């Protein structure tokens, strides 16, 4: 069941490696009748329906660094998304197909023009020494991009949580 006020990750909905917000009041399906699942069921795409929510990957993540003003610069970059919380970023990483994600780097990047975290994910674990991307790119309308509150979490050995 979609939890009222919950975001897409909390509801187990990840589409095309991007978290999306779900609002039952604004979802429309032309020509279809939408019937929500029974109230005791949660669903994560590609997984069986369960009666309990999927636990967060945060419980098994190892902190590599916190509160830096630079993000990871690595050849093993996989993808990124925007998330509201660090926990959502860790769950996004843990839910990538094939267990390919081993590291999550949530940070604030003013170039994204949002208050949400940029959640960059990588195949292998990293350390603070790899956090060398401080921004510095020119922004439309002037200004320069910056990276703040960057943290790193190794998820190697974590079981997928989706």
Short mmCIF file of C-alpha atoms in Angstrom, two decimals:
data_model
loop_
_atom_site.label_atom_id
_atom_site.label_comp_id
_atom_site.label_asym_id
_atom_site.label_seq_id
_atom_site.Cartn_x
_atom_site.Cartn_y
_atom_site.Cartn_z
CA UNK A 1 0.00 0.00 0.00
CA UNK A 2 1.29 3.46 -0.76
CA UNK A 3 1.90 5.29 2.49
CA UNK A 4 0.31 8.73 2.54
CA UNK A 5 2.94 11.46 2.64
CA UNK A 6 5.74 8.99 1.90
CA UNK A 7 8.12 9.39 -0.98
CA UNK A 8 8.78 6.87 -3.71
CA UNK A 9 11.67 5.13 -1.97
CA UNK A 10 9.66 4.78 1.24
CA UNK A 11 6.91 3.23 -0.85
CA UNK A 12 9.33 0.88 -2.63
CA UNK A 13 8.93 2.57 -6.00
CA UNK A 14 12.09 3.11 -8.00
CA UNK A 15 11.65 3.62 -11.72
CA UNK A 16 14.49 3.76 -14.24
CA UNK A 17 16.99 4.21 -11.42
CA UNK A 18 15.30 7.45 -10.43
CA UNK A 19 13.27 8.01 -7.31
CA UNK A 20 9.90 9.56 -7.98
CA UNK A 21 7.29 11.16 -5.75
CA UNK A 22 3.89 9.47 -5.58
CA UNK A 23 0.76 11.41 -4.71
CA UNK A 24 -2.39 9.31 -4.89
CA UNK A 25 -4.48 12.46 -5.40
CA UNK A 26 -2.66 13.34 -8.61
CA UNK A 27 -2.13 9.91 -10.18
CA UNK A 28 -4.44 9.37 -13.12
CA UNK A 29 -4.74 6.40 -15.42
CA UNK A 30 -6.83 7.29 -18.49
CA UNK A 31 -9.47 4.64 -19.12
CA UNK A 32 -8.52 2.63 -16.05
CA UNK A 33 -9.87 2.24 -12.56
CA UNK A 34 -7.15 2.48 -9.94
CA UNK A 35 -7.62 0.05 -7.07
CA UNK A 36 -5.03 0.29 -4.30
CA UNK A 37 -3.59 -2.97 -2.93
CA UNK A 38 -4.85 -4.33 0.40
CA UNK A 39 -3.70 -2.17 3.34
CA UNK A 40 -1.36 -4.82 4.79
CA UNK A 41 0.73 -5.24 1.64
CA UNK A 42 3.87 -3.43 0.53
CA UNK A 43 5.41 -3.87 -2.88
CA UNK A 44 8.84 -3.29 -4.35
CA UNK A 45 9.22 -3.72 -8.12
CA UNK A 46 10.84 -7.02 -8.98
CA UNK A 47 10.24 -8.39 -5.49
CA UNK A 48 7.43 -10.38 -3.99
CA UNK A 49 4.76 -8.56 -2.02
CA UNK A 50 5.40 -8.71 1.72
CA UNK A 51 3.50 -7.81 4.85
CA UNK A 52 6.35 -5.79 6.31
CA UNK A 53 8.27 -2.83 4.89
CA UNK A 54 11.70 -3.46 3.40
CA UNK A 55 14.44 -2.54 5.92
CA UNK A 56 16.80 0.28 5.05
CA UNK A 57 20.33 -0.30 3.78
CA UNK A 58 21.51 2.27 6.33
CA UNK A 59 21.86 -0.48 8.93
CA UNK A 60 24.67 -2.21 7.04
CA UNK A 61 26.45 0.79 5.51
CA UNK A 62 29.92 1.77 6.76
CA UNK A 63 30.71 5.49 7.05
CA UNK A 64 33.81 6.38 5.02
CA UNK A 65 33.66 10.16 5.63
CA UNK A 66 31.23 12.93 6.56
CA UNK A 67 30.70 16.67 6.06
CA UNK A 68 33.29 17.33 3.36
CA UNK A 69 33.01 20.11 0.79
CA UNK A 70 33.85 17.81 -2.12
CA UNK A 71 32.27 14.78 -3.76
CA UNK A 72 33.88 11.59 -5.08
CA UNK A 73 35.75 11.75 -8.37
CA UNK A 74 35.94 8.14 -9.52
CA UNK A 75 36.15 6.05 -12.69
CA UNK A 76 33.63 3.58 -11.25
CA UNK A 77 30.75 6.11 -11.23
CA UNK A 78 27.43 4.36 -11.97
CA UNK A 79 24.67 6.99 -11.89
CA UNK A 80 23.02 9.58 -9.67
CA UNK A 81 19.59 10.63 -8.49
CA UNK A 82 18.13 13.24 -6.16
CA UNK A 83 16.92 12.12 -2.73
CA UNK A 84 15.45 13.80 0.31
CA UNK A 85 17.54 11.91 2.88
CA UNK A 86 20.81 10.05 3.23
CA UNK A 87 18.84 6.87 4.00
CA UNK A 88 17.04 7.14 0.64
CA UNK A 89 20.39 7.50 -1.09
CA UNK A 90 21.71 4.35 0.60
CA UNK A 91 18.57 2.43 -0.35
CA UNK A 92 18.87 3.67 -3.94
CA UNK A 93 22.41 2.27 -4.09
CA UNK A 94 21.42 -1.04 -2.47
CA UNK A 95 18.57 -1.49 -4.96
CA UNK A 96 20.59 -1.11 -8.16
CA UNK A 97 20.33 -4.30 -10.25
CA UNK A 98 22.86 -7.04 -9.72
CA UNK A 99 24.29 -5.63 -6.50
CA UNK A 100 26.59 -3.47 -8.63
CA UNK A 101 26.56 -0.48 -6.27
CA UNK A 102 29.13 -0.49 -3.50
CA UNK A 103 29.31 3.17 -2.48
CA UNK A 104 26.90 6.07 -2.03
CA UNK A 105 27.98 9.72 -1.92
CA UNK A 106 25.08 11.97 -0.86
CA UNK A 107 25.90 15.67 -1.00
CA UNK A 108 24.45 19.10 -1.67
CA UNK A 109 25.34 20.43 -5.11
CA UNK A 110 24.03 23.92 -5.80
CA UNK A 111 24.30 23.29 -9.58
CA UNK A 112 21.23 21.00 -9.37
CA UNK A 113 19.11 24.01 -8.28
CA UNK A 114 17.31 21.99 -5.60
CA UNK A 115 17.32 21.51 -1.85
CA UNK A 116 17.45 17.74 -2.36
CA UNK A 117 20.63 15.71 -1.97
CA UNK A 118 22.57 14.65 -5.03
CA UNK A 119 23.05 10.91 -4.56
CA UNK A 120 26.02 9.75 -6.64
CA UNK A 121 26.72 6.02 -6.58
CA UNK A 122 29.83 4.02 -7.44
CA UNK A 123 30.81 0.37 -7.92
CA UNK A 124 33.62 0.29 -5.35
CA UNK A 125 34.24 1.77 -1.93
CA UNK A 126 36.04 5.11 -1.63
CA UNK A 127 37.76 7.22 1.03
CA UNK A 128 37.91 10.94 1.76
CA UNK A 129 41.07 11.06 -0.39
CA UNK A 130 38.86 10.40 -3.45
CA UNK A 131 36.59 13.37 -2.64
CA UNK A 132 38.25 15.87 -4.95
CA UNK A 133 35.28 17.30 -6.89
CA UNK A 134 34.64 20.66 -5.24
CA UNK A 135 32.47 21.99 -8.07
CA UNK A 136 33.79 25.08 -9.78
CA UNK A 137 31.69 24.79 -12.92
CA UNK A 138 30.06 27.98 -14.22
CA UNK A 139 26.32 28.15 -13.61
CA UNK A 140 23.74 29.66 -15.97
CA UNK A 141 23.14 33.24 -14.91
CA UNK A 142 26.50 33.50 -13.20
CA UNK A 143 28.01 31.95 -10.14
CA UNK A 144 30.00 28.80 -9.64
CA UNK A 145 28.85 25.35 -8.52
CA UNK A 146 29.78 24.15 -5.05
CA UNK A 147 29.59 20.84 -3.19
CA UNK A 148 28.81 20.83 0.54
CA UNK A 149 27.90 18.35 3.29
CA UNK A 150 29.30 15.43 1.31
CA UNK A 151 29.34 12.04 3.01
CA UNK A 152 30.48 8.63 1.84
CA UNK A 153 29.06 5.22 2.70
CA UNK A 154 30.44 1.82 1.70
CA UNK A 155 27.72 -0.75 1.07
CA UNK A 156 29.92 -3.69 0.05
CA UNK A 157 28.53 -6.80 1.66
CA UNK A 158 25.06 -5.31 2.12
CA UNK A 159 22.23 -7.44 0.85
CA UNK A 160 19.90 -5.72 -1.63
CA UNK A 161 17.02 -4.03 0.19
CA UNK A 162 14.46 -3.90 -2.58
#
